[in-house]
C-alpha cells in the first residue's frame, strides 16, 4: 500500500442490521454455501442491465463499447476468486450506501432480534434473499473495487473481513464496473476450482442473459497458460419454445426468480406475435405467504423489451387481483426508449395485460377441470384473489365466475361446489341462487335464515370471506339466475302449508308481544313482525329491501372504526317455544324483569349470528341474570 492511499483509507461501521445479518451468516451451518455465487452474479447481472438501460439514452459513459459480461477468475494456489463485471459500477457514496446498509424494506425490522429468535438463514433467504453479504459464508476477506459509469467519478475500494466495520480507500481502476476479490476461507477452497464454479453457474445462473466467462490458469508443459470460456447457456428461457423446455428447467428458473424454495403450483409459458409480440413465462407460487414482506411489497412482473430489462416489478402488466403471479414479460412491441414512467401510458401494455390475464384465467380453468386436487390447493391459497377479480374486472367476470368454489349447506366444510354444479342440481321450481353471508362455515350453518331452506331441502351457498360481500354486490346473476341473499326481507318463497297451526301464539297475544318488543328496541329495529320462514329458531334479522349495501356491512365492520350497527327488521317465530313462553309471561306477569332481558338477549343473539354485533361482551351480565332466573326455578 502506498503512503498516499494509506492516508486516505477510512474505517466505517456497518449499520446495525448488516451486523445482525453478518452474525447470522457467520453462525449458520449452511450446507448450500454455493449460493453466494448466484447472489454475486445476480448483482452483476443487475448492474449490466442498468448500464444497458442507461446507454439507451446516454452515450456519455465510461467504456461505452465494452462488452457487457461477467468474468470469474480463479487462482487455486492462493485460494482466491475474482468476480468482475462491466456493469454500472459504484462511486464512493454508492459503495457506502449499498454495501454498508440493507436497503430492502422490512429487512431491518425482520433482523431486529433475529438471532435471539434463532432465525435461520433459510428464513432470511425466504424474506429478502441474502445478497452481497452471503459472500462472507465463504470469504475470509473481501475487496470490492468499483468504477462508476459516470465519467467524473473516481474508482474506490471497499474492504472488509466481515466483522463490524469496513474500510474505504481511493483506487486505481480505469475500466467501468465492479471487481470483487474474495480471499476464501480455509474450508472453502472448493470455490477456487474452475470445475466447481462451472457446476454452480449451470445450476443457479444458467439463464443470466449476459455471458459469464470462466478464466483459469492451466499448467502446460511447464508454462502457465490462461484459458477463457463461456459457462452459461444465456438463452432466456421465456424465449424458447415450450416444447423444448423440461419441467425441471421451469422449476429452476422460478426458484432463481422468486427466491421461493418450493416449486410453483403452475407455470404459464406464452409465446405469441398477435395482437402483440409477447414472450412470457408466468408462475403461480404454491403458497400465498412466501415471506412476510416479499409478496406484498414487491409484486409485479419483470418487464423486458428486446431482451433489455426495463423494469423489475411492473404492476401494469396484470390486473391487480392477479398480483400473486410471478414472472417475466418480454415484448418487441415496446419502444426501447420507453422510460419506466412512460411504460404505464403505452397502449401496447393494455393489450399485453389482456392477453396475459386471459391466458392465466384459461390455464386456471384447465387446472380446475383437469387436476381437482391441485386446483383445490390453488383455491385455498388464492381463492380470495379470484373473488376480488369477479368484483373488480367486469370484462373477465364471466370467465372468472367459473373458477369460484363455495361451501354450501349441502357440501359442508370439506367439499366445494361450483356455480355450474349448484344450478344443475337446483329443483325446477327454484329460480334463484341463494347465499348466506357470515363469519365462518360453522356459524353460518346455524344461521336462522337457513331454517326454511333446510326444511325444504334447498341448497344455500356459504359466503364467509370478508371479500364475499364485495363480490356479491358486483355479481348479481349467473346464467340468467339472480344471486339472492337469504336475509332479504322481500324474499319471495313458496309458502308451504304447515299442519301445526295450533302451535302458534294467539294473534292478540302475539300483537301484544310485538308491541312490547318494538317499545323496548325502539330505533334499533326498523320493524318487528311475524316470520313466515323460521322453523327451528325463535327470531332473525332481515334487511329492509332498500338496504343496498348490506352485503358490504361485514367488510365495513372489520375496516371502519366507527361502524354503525345497521337497523334491520326483527322477525319472530310464532311457533317457537321461547316466543310462546315469552308471550305467556307477558299475559301472566307483564312487570317481570325477565321480559325485557329476554327481548334484549334475543336481539343480541340475532346480531351475533349476523356478524354485526358491535360488542358481544355486553351480553355477559344479562345472560348471567337469565341463568340465575332459570336455575332458581329448577
Ligand atoms: P440487492 O441486490 O438485493 O439489492 P445486495 O446486498 O446484493 O442486495 O446489493 C446491494 C446493492 O449493492 C445492490 O442493490 C446494488 O445497488 C449494489 N451492488 C451490488 N453488487 C453490485 C455490482 N456488481 N455492481 C453494481 N452495484 C452493485
XYZ file of C-alpha atoms and ligand atoms in Angstrom:
661
model
C 0.000 0.000 0.000
C 1.469 3.367 -0.908
C 1.760 6.203 1.559
C -0.933 8.150 -0.247
C -3.661 5.533 -0.223
C -2.832 4.531 3.331
C -3.603 8.058 4.388
C -6.852 8.136 2.524
C -8.105 4.864 4.000
C -11.015 5.347 6.359
C -12.826 2.857 8.505
C -16.626 2.917 8.693
C -19.023 0.968 10.878
C -21.730 -1.201 9.341
C -25.311 -0.316 10.122
C -26.841 -2.464 12.859
C -28.956 -4.577 10.506
C -25.875 -5.525 8.464
C -24.057 -6.630 11.597
C -27.080 -8.696 12.553
C -27.159 -10.349 9.145
C -23.392 -10.980 9.164
C -23.804 -12.591 12.547
C -26.448 -14.993 11.256
C -24.303 -15.794 8.230
C -21.223 -16.458 10.346
C -23.080 -18.784 12.682
C -25.185 -20.701 10.235
C -24.145 -24.151 9.202
C -25.411 -23.542 5.780
C -24.903 -26.507 3.545
C -25.655 -24.558 0.410
C -22.873 -22.034 0.735
C -22.542 -22.122 -3.021
C -25.463 -19.712 -3.381
C -23.092 -16.808 -2.671
C -22.006 -17.123 -6.295
C -25.572 -16.885 -7.546
C -26.059 -13.747 -5.451
C -22.917 -12.042 -6.741
C -23.627 -12.978 -10.351
C -27.168 -11.741 -9.942
C -25.851 -8.389 -8.657
C -23.505 -8.198 -11.644
C -26.318 -9.024 -13.996
C -28.464 -6.257 -12.446
C -25.566 -3.835 -12.833
C -25.222 -4.852 -16.504
C -28.952 -4.445 -17.049
C -28.771 -0.989 -15.580
C -25.892 0.220 -17.734
C -27.609 -1.232 -20.795
C -30.721 0.715 -19.921
C -28.732 3.873 -19.229
C -26.972 3.666 -22.595
C -30.295 3.710 -24.424
C -30.447 7.422 -23.739
C -26.959 8.412 -22.624
C -23.775 7.863 -24.585
C -21.544 9.795 -22.218
C -20.498 6.819 -20.150
C -17.095 5.347 -19.314
C -16.127 2.472 -21.672
C -19.129 2.873 -23.905
C -18.142 -0.036 -26.124
C -17.006 -2.538 -23.505
C -18.572 -5.966 -23.785
C -21.356 -6.486 -21.243
C -20.208 -9.569 -19.348
C -19.298 -11.191 -16.039
C -15.887 -12.775 -15.544
C -14.918 -15.348 -12.921
C -11.178 -15.755 -12.381
C -9.761 -18.462 -10.139
C -6.379 -18.586 -8.513
C -6.240 -22.028 -6.995
C -2.826 -21.689 -5.426
C -3.709 -18.582 -3.437
C -7.274 -19.692 -2.700
C -8.627 -16.643 -4.401
C -11.675 -15.967 -6.584
C -12.290 -12.746 -8.510
C -15.683 -11.804 -9.915
C -15.815 -8.798 -12.190
C -18.382 -7.135 -14.399
C -18.619 -4.218 -16.820
C -21.841 -3.043 -15.215
C -22.937 0.336 -13.962
C -20.356 0.469 -11.154
C -20.491 2.366 -7.872
C -18.916 5.599 -6.687
C -17.897 6.204 -3.094
C -21.363 7.165 -1.825
C -22.927 4.204 -3.573
C -20.424 1.813 -2.022
C -21.269 3.161 1.425
C -24.974 3.155 0.727
C -25.126 -0.282 -0.900
C -22.506 -2.262 0.968
C -22.884 -0.732 4.402
C -26.650 -0.962 4.793
C -29.502 -3.196 3.687
C -31.927 -1.331 1.526
C -34.696 -3.895 1.457
C -37.771 -2.533 3.146
C -38.711 -4.635 6.126
C -35.277 -6.253 6.425
C -34.385 -4.083 9.352
C -37.406 -4.981 11.441
C -37.011 -8.645 10.491
C -33.377 -8.731 11.561
C -34.075 -6.927 14.810
C -33.707 -9.693 17.358
C -33.492 -12.331 14.612
C -30.614 -14.016 16.402
C -32.442 -14.294 19.715
C -35.395 -15.805 17.879
C -32.980 -18.281 16.329
C -33.889 -17.181 12.798
C -32.190 -19.426 10.267
C -30.502 -18.450 7.060
C -33.291 -20.177 5.174
C -35.736 -17.790 6.763
C -33.615 -14.800 5.857
C -33.419 -16.007 2.270
C -37.190 -16.516 2.251
C -37.694 -12.939 3.399
C -35.418 -10.936 1.154
C -32.557 -13.016 -0.195
C -29.136 -12.584 1.359
C -27.487 -10.676 -1.446
C -23.943 -9.494 -1.361
C -23.247 -10.333 2.281
C -23.615 -14.059 1.601
C -20.042 -13.829 0.344
C -18.942 -13.951 3.990
C -20.093 -17.556 4.233
C -17.033 -18.441 2.152
C -14.753 -15.409 2.421
C -12.156 -14.546 4.953
C -11.613 -11.191 3.336
C -13.326 -9.293 0.511
C -12.216 -6.336 -1.560
C -14.687 -4.622 -3.886
C -13.192 -2.169 -6.333
C -15.605 -0.227 -8.452
C -15.601 2.459 -11.116
C -18.906 4.139 -11.804
C -20.122 4.738 -15.383
C -20.146 8.491 -14.745
C -17.008 9.983 -16.332
C -16.391 12.375 -13.416
C -16.424 9.763 -10.684
C -13.307 8.164 -9.208
C -12.717 4.478 -8.553
C -12.941 3.322 -4.917
C -12.116 0.213 -2.979
C -14.174 -1.288 -0.188
C -12.549 -3.857 2.042
C -13.917 -5.997 4.868
C -13.307 -9.142 6.872
C -16.998 -9.444 7.716
C -16.682 -8.103 11.225
C -18.225 -4.873 12.450
C -16.501 -2.414 10.128
C -15.246 -1.926 6.584
C -12.592 0.291 5.008
C -12.773 2.615 2.057
C -9.917 3.940 0.003
C -9.401 5.524 -3.413
C -8.389 3.003 -6.044
C -6.787 2.676 -9.410
C -9.271 1.276 -11.872
C -9.864 2.809 -15.240
C -12.378 0.353 -16.692
C -16.042 0.629 -15.899
C -17.660 -1.786 -13.470
C -17.044 -3.742 -10.318
C -14.414 -6.253 -9.312
C -14.795 -8.402 -6.206
C -11.684 -10.153 -4.896
C -12.502 -12.935 -2.478
C -9.883 -14.471 -0.216
C -11.547 -17.800 0.527
C -11.692 -19.361 3.989
C -9.578 -22.472 4.570
C -12.566 -24.747 4.347
C -13.946 -23.063 1.230
C -11.181 -23.849 -1.237
C -13.630 -25.825 -3.390
C -14.690 -22.433 -4.775
C -11.247 -21.848 -6.222
C -11.889 -24.680 -8.634
C -12.979 -23.926 -12.188
C -14.875 -27.170 -12.435
C -16.864 -26.455 -9.287
C -17.659 -22.881 -10.349
C -18.888 -24.068 -13.708
C -21.161 -26.551 -11.988
C -22.628 -23.816 -9.758
C -23.177 -21.430 -12.651
C -25.016 -24.136 -14.587
C -27.181 -24.876 -11.605
C -28.101 -21.372 -10.477
C -27.260 -18.828 -13.137
C -27.596 -20.569 -16.462
C -30.241 -18.173 -17.784
C -28.405 -14.968 -16.975
C -28.608 -13.192 -20.297
C -25.060 -11.793 -20.272
C -22.097 -14.092 -20.908
C -20.359 -15.436 -17.809
C -16.699 -16.210 -18.604
C -14.522 -18.519 -16.570
C -10.807 -17.730 -16.657
C -8.347 -20.323 -15.345
C -4.602 -20.657 -15.174
C -3.543 -24.001 -16.575
C -0.073 -25.525 -16.487
C 1.048 -26.869 -19.862
C 4.496 -28.216 -20.406
C 5.833 -26.179 -17.511
C 4.297 -22.991 -18.857
C 1.242 -21.470 -17.279
C -1.443 -20.557 -19.709
C -4.734 -18.702 -19.322
C -7.944 -20.216 -20.675
C -11.215 -18.358 -21.012
C -14.606 -19.825 -21.880
C -18.246 -19.009 -21.516
C -20.006 -21.243 -18.969
C -23.673 -20.218 -19.051
C -26.252 -21.042 -21.677
C -27.601 -17.467 -21.769
C -30.770 -18.350 -23.582
C -33.670 -16.637 -21.929
C -35.989 -19.495 -21.041
C -39.081 -17.472 -21.847
C -37.877 -17.046 -25.451
C -37.552 -20.769 -26.026
C -40.295 -22.856 -27.493
C -42.245 -24.578 -24.703
C -41.752 -27.954 -26.421
C -38.025 -27.724 -25.844
C -38.175 -26.872 -22.150
C -38.035 -29.558 -19.450
C -40.307 -29.367 -16.405
C -37.258 -29.127 -14.182
C -35.969 -26.083 -16.050
C -39.176 -24.217 -15.292
C -38.830 -25.050 -11.606
C -35.183 -23.931 -11.523
C -35.978 -20.725 -13.299
C -38.862 -19.980 -10.948
C -36.660 -20.512 -7.916
C -33.969 -18.228 -9.294
C -36.562 -15.580 -9.996
C -38.598 -15.696 -6.811
C -36.311 -16.926 -4.020
C -39.064 -19.416 -3.278
C -37.720 -22.741 -2.031
C -40.872 -24.562 -3.131
C -41.712 -25.436 -6.717
C -44.510 -23.373 -8.263
C -48.052 -24.687 -8.464
C -48.369 -23.823 -12.126
C -46.406 -22.248 -14.951
C -47.785 -20.466 -17.989
C -45.478 -20.118 -20.969
C -46.959 -17.768 -23.529
C -45.454 -17.071 -26.941
C -47.448 -15.060 -29.421
C -46.981 -12.480 -32.160
C -50.513 -11.140 -32.498
C -52.104 -8.855 -31.469
C -48.811 -8.012 -29.752
C -45.424 -9.625 -29.754
C -45.106 -11.391 -26.455
C -42.671 -13.851 -24.836
C -43.743 -14.511 -21.328
C -43.237 -17.000 -18.544
C -45.540 -16.688 -15.562
C -45.781 -18.734 -12.372
C -48.320 -19.260 -9.652
C -46.469 -19.994 -6.406
C -47.600 -22.836 -4.140
C -48.232 -20.571 -1.226
C -49.640 -17.126 -0.692
C -47.248 -16.203 2.104
C -43.808 -16.816 0.768
C -42.266 -14.436 3.248
C -43.691 -11.679 5.317
C -42.669 -8.872 3.061
C -41.787 -10.237 -0.332
C -45.204 -10.966 -1.761
C -46.876 -7.803 -0.600
C -44.299 -5.130 -1.125
C -42.614 -6.258 -4.302
C -45.175 -7.821 -6.533
C -45.122 -7.168 -10.245
C -43.554 -8.781 -13.296
C -40.087 -8.302 -14.752
C -40.515 -6.389 -17.961
C -38.063 -6.771 -20.841
C -38.159 -5.114 -24.188
C -35.982 -6.837 -26.810
C -34.108 -8.678 -24.072
C -33.271 -5.491 -22.184
C -34.649 -5.333 -18.688
C -36.817 -2.230 -18.449
C -38.335 -2.715 -15.036
C -38.100 -5.197 -12.168
C -41.551 -5.010 -10.654
C -44.063 -3.769 -13.156
C -47.620 -3.704 -11.872
C -49.324 -2.659 -15.083
C -48.886 -5.955 -16.881
C -51.568 -7.804 -14.982
C -54.716 -6.644 -13.272
C -54.212 -6.005 -9.588
C -56.102 -9.090 -8.442
C -53.513 -11.305 -10.185
C -50.712 -9.784 -8.093
C -49.730 -13.201 -6.732
C -48.387 -14.154 -10.177
C -44.593 -14.067 -10.552
C -42.783 -13.935 -13.873
C -41.166 -12.332 -16.856
C -42.675 -10.498 -19.813
C -40.698 -9.622 -22.930
C -42.153 -7.729 -25.868
C -40.642 -6.324 -29.017
C -43.608 -4.023 -29.381
C -42.447 -1.708 -26.634
C -40.147 1.049 -27.864
C -36.666 0.722 -26.404
C -36.580 4.312 -25.272
C -39.630 3.749 -23.156
C -38.837 5.010 -19.689
C -40.049 3.326 -16.554
C -42.517 6.162 -16.128
C -43.999 6.066 -19.615
C -44.500 2.310 -19.631
C -47.820 2.972 -17.951
C -49.272 5.038 -20.723
C -48.107 2.823 -23.571
C -51.118 1.439 -25.451
C -49.436 -1.910 -26.086
C -49.260 -2.506 -22.369
C -53.055 -2.674 -22.309
C -53.057 -5.361 -24.959
C -50.327 -7.302 -23.201
C -52.290 -7.117 -19.988
C -55.392 -8.509 -21.628
C -53.506 -11.313 -23.366
C -51.749 -12.298 -20.143
C -54.770 -12.222 -17.886
C -56.928 -14.148 -20.385
C -54.271 -16.794 -20.601
C -53.783 -17.103 -16.849
C -57.542 -17.467 -16.357
C -57.715 -20.072 -19.110
C -54.893 -22.099 -17.564
C -56.607 -21.981 -14.198
C -59.789 -23.223 -15.785
C -58.000 -26.188 -17.303
C -56.317 -26.896 -13.986
C -59.744 -26.856 -12.326
C -61.084 -29.286 -14.919
C -58.017 -31.490 -15.147
C -56.495 -31.717 -11.679
C -59.001 -31.241 -8.898
C -56.544 -31.791 -6.089
C -54.122 -29.181 -7.356
C -56.894 -26.734 -8.051
C -58.113 -27.196 -4.507
C -54.685 -26.120 -3.273
C -54.800 -23.152 -5.585
C -58.247 -22.228 -4.346
C -57.295 -22.427 -0.686
C -54.322 -20.127 -1.215
C -55.569 -17.753 -3.861
C -59.379 -18.034 -3.981
C -59.840 -14.625 -2.409
C -57.946 -13.056 -5.316
C -60.325 -14.668 -7.797
C -63.235 -13.236 -5.823
C -61.602 -9.828 -5.922
C -61.337 -10.238 -9.694
C -65.003 -11.157 -10.058
C -65.836 -7.932 -8.230
C -63.333 -5.640 -9.913
C -62.901 -6.823 -13.502
C -66.209 -6.737 -15.412
C -64.593 -7.842 -18.683
C -63.293 -11.083 -17.186
C -66.156 -11.657 -14.808
C -67.896 -14.297 -16.893
C -64.760 -16.446 -17.105
C -63.706 -15.832 -13.518
C -67.050 -16.992 -12.080
C -66.323 -20.466 -13.421
C -63.288 -20.562 -11.133
C -65.304 -19.854 -7.989
C -65.734 -22.529 -5.343
C -68.118 -22.469 -2.392
C -69.004 -24.410 0.673
C -72.752 -24.791 0.983
C -75.499 -26.256 3.115
C -75.056 -29.434 1.059
C -71.272 -29.696 0.808
C -70.360 -28.982 4.436
C -66.949 -27.576 5.381
C -64.796 -30.059 3.419
C -66.206 -30.155 -0.087
C -66.795 -27.426 -2.616
C -69.462 -26.649 -5.183
C -69.224 -24.545 -8.349
C -71.978 -22.271 -9.585
C -72.499 -24.616 -12.525
C -72.999 -27.581 -10.188
C -75.310 -25.560 -7.994
C -77.602 -24.560 -10.849
C -77.560 -28.066 -12.221
C -78.900 -29.553 -9.010
C -81.472 -26.813 -8.354
C -85.067 -28.012 -8.305
C -87.199 -26.980 -11.314
C -89.285 -24.570 -9.256
C -86.197 -22.822 -7.822
C -85.448 -19.633 -9.707
C -82.662 -18.033 -7.752
C -79.247 -18.904 -6.371
C -79.354 -18.461 -2.603
C -76.444 -17.469 -0.412
C -75.885 -16.566 3.204
C -73.127 -14.240 4.367
C -71.365 -14.838 7.656
C -68.208 -15.161 9.676
C -67.291 -18.786 9.120
C -68.749 -22.038 7.881
C -69.642 -23.294 11.347
C -71.607 -20.226 12.337
C -73.477 -19.733 9.055
C -74.503 -23.383 9.205
C -76.544 -22.384 12.252
C -77.994 -19.259 10.716
C -81.747 -18.863 11.346
C -82.058 -17.725 7.716
C -81.479 -21.314 6.707
C -84.483 -22.716 8.577
C -86.762 -22.568 5.576
C -84.117 -23.842 3.175
C -83.185 -26.713 5.393
C -86.819 -27.694 5.824
C -87.335 -27.585 2.061
C -84.022 -29.128 1.036
C -82.835 -26.084 -0.929
C -79.069 -25.559 -1.213
C -77.604 -22.307 0.131
C -74.056 -21.143 -0.604
C -71.967 -20.145 2.397
C -70.052 -16.914 1.808
C -67.634 -16.458 4.661
C -64.645 -14.459 3.374
C -64.802 -10.754 4.200
C -64.433 -10.051 0.479
C -67.528 -12.103 -0.389
C -69.912 -9.245 0.316
C -67.958 -7.059 -2.075
C -68.121 -9.804 -4.687
C -71.883 -10.352 -4.392
C -72.540 -6.645 -4.622
C -70.896 -6.745 -8.078
C -72.043 -10.202 -9.192
C -75.779 -10.097 -9.491
C -76.502 -13.156 -11.590
C -75.147 -16.340 -13.060
C -76.538 -17.850 -16.272
C -79.704 -15.784 -16.007
C -80.323 -16.772 -12.384
C -80.075 -13.978 -9.873
C -77.997 -14.354 -6.745
C -80.143 -13.841 -3.698
C -79.118 -13.127 -0.111
C -81.347 -15.195 2.191
C -81.619 -12.369 4.705
C -83.699 -10.303 2.295
C -86.986 -9.097 3.798
C -88.686 -9.157 0.435
C -87.613 -12.691 -0.377
C -90.470 -14.465 -2.167
C -90.529 -18.107 -1.237
C -93.320 -20.536 -1.960
C -95.282 -20.873 1.259
C -95.559 -24.376 2.494
C -98.724 -25.238 4.356
C -97.956 -26.257 7.874
C -100.007 -28.805 9.782
C -99.248 -27.461 13.205
C -101.148 -24.157 13.023
C -102.315 -24.927 16.550
C -98.770 -24.381 17.846
C -98.879 -20.679 17.025
C -99.200 -17.959 19.653
C -102.721 -16.499 19.505
C -102.976 -13.342 17.421
C -103.799 -10.947 20.234
C -101.026 -12.273 22.474
C -98.597 -12.092 19.598
C -99.601 -8.500 18.814
C -99.025 -7.568 22.433
C -95.599 -9.162 22.348
C -94.692 -7.362 19.110
C -95.765 -4.074 20.719
C -93.560 -4.724 23.719
C -90.548 -5.664 21.578
C -90.951 -2.524 19.491
C -91.167 -0.423 22.594
C -88.059 -1.996 24.068
C -85.826 -1.952 20.982
C -87.060 1.390 19.663
C -84.911 2.820 16.877
C -82.583 -0.147 16.885
C -85.010 -2.040 14.638
C -86.861 -0.908 11.534
C -89.838 -3.128 12.319
C -90.908 -6.182 14.312
C -93.141 -8.774 12.664
C -94.058 -12.390 12.257
C -91.762 -14.610 10.233
C -93.085 -16.849 7.514
C -89.877 -18.807 7.245
C -88.406 -19.594 10.625
C -88.684 -23.185 11.787
C -86.080 -24.039 14.436
C -85.066 -20.555 15.534
C -87.044 -18.016 17.563
C -86.055 -14.916 15.600
C -83.853 -13.417 12.917
C -82.857 -10.058 11.479
C -83.673 -9.363 7.849
C -82.569 -6.493 5.682
C -85.073 -3.896 4.525
C -85.400 -4.158 0.758
C -83.881 -0.756 0.127
C -80.728 -1.540 2.079
C -78.486 -1.676 -0.954
C -75.107 -2.021 0.772
C -75.927 -4.786 3.203
C -73.521 -7.281 1.641
C -70.720 -4.859 2.424
C -71.610 -4.458 6.093
C -69.408 -7.241 7.396
C -66.421 -5.907 5.497
C -67.128 -2.430 6.808
C -67.400 -3.665 10.369
C -63.864 -5.028 10.038
C -62.491 -1.925 8.367
C -64.308 1.032 9.912
C -63.752 2.073 13.480
C -66.987 3.991 13.832
C -69.112 1.362 12.088
C -72.782 1.931 12.974
C -74.857 -1.182 13.537
C -77.346 -1.215 10.651
C -81.045 -1.031 11.503
C -82.880 -4.164 10.356
C -86.272 -5.846 10.657
C -86.687 -8.310 13.529
C -88.810 -11.332 12.645
C -90.286 -13.572 15.337
C -91.230 -17.230 15.001
C -94.772 -17.569 16.352
C -94.362 -21.296 16.783
C -91.143 -21.300 18.736
C -91.314 -22.344 22.402
C -89.332 -19.349 23.584
C -91.631 -16.906 21.805
C -94.690 -18.738 23.088
C -93.442 -18.693 26.677
C -92.491 -15.054 26.417
C -95.981 -14.132 25.167
C -97.478 -16.173 28.009
C -95.265 -14.474 30.607
C -96.490 -11.117 29.329
C -100.069 -12.174 29.962
C -99.314 -13.517 33.452
C -96.779 -11.035 34.761
C -96.184 -8.080 32.495
C -93.938 -6.479 35.118
C -91.395 -9.341 35.126
C -87.862 -8.097 34.503
C -87.234 -11.280 32.552
C -89.321 -9.963 29.666
C -87.104 -7.068 28.663
C -83.957 -9.060 29.389
C -85.156 -11.842 27.087
C -86.065 -9.379 24.347
C -82.628 -7.763 24.599
C -80.903 -11.115 24.511
C -82.908 -12.354 21.526
C -81.874 -9.212 19.686
C -78.228 -9.587 20.721
C -78.212 -13.220 19.552
C -79.582 -12.171 16.181
C -76.901 -9.507 15.765
C -74.256 -12.022 16.721
C -75.210 -14.607 14.112
C -75.311 -11.841 11.502
C -71.718 -10.978 12.394
C -72.616 -7.359 13.152
C -72.754 -7.282 16.947
C -70.683 -4.272 17.958
C -69.777 -5.536 21.437
C -70.588 -9.152 22.318
C -69.148 -8.826 25.845
C -72.125 -6.615 26.638
C -74.248 -9.784 26.834
C -72.464 -11.488 29.693
C -74.163 -9.728 32.581
C -77.612 -10.219 31.099
C -77.028 -13.880 30.322
C -75.937 -14.430 33.900
C -79.111 -12.774 35.170
C -81.222 -15.002 32.909
C -79.303 -18.087 34.015
C -79.822 -17.199 37.638
C -83.557 -16.927 36.992
C -83.549 -20.216 35.106
C -81.796 -22.217 37.827
C -83.864 -20.661 40.596
C -86.937 -22.301 39.112
C -85.392 -25.771 38.996
P -29.780 -6.493 -3.514
O -29.057 -6.984 -4.705
O -30.879 -7.394 -3.061
O -30.202 -5.064 -3.617
P -27.195 -6.714 -2.263
O -26.791 -6.675 -0.846
O -26.834 -7.922 -3.025
O -28.764 -6.502 -2.269
O -26.626 -5.478 -3.009
C -26.873 -4.178 -2.533
C -26.711 -3.180 -3.629
O -25.354 -3.036 -3.982
C -27.393 -3.522 -4.922
O -28.754 -3.173 -4.903
C -26.612 -2.691 -5.917
O -27.094 -1.359 -5.934
C -25.223 -2.675 -5.329
N -24.354 -3.662 -5.985
C -24.040 -4.897 -5.556
N -23.230 -5.516 -6.426
C -23.035 -4.665 -7.443
C -22.283 -4.714 -8.680
N -21.603 -5.808 -9.040
N -22.319 -3.622 -9.466
C -23.016 -2.520 -9.110
N -23.735 -2.421 -7.993
C -23.733 -3.472 -7.162
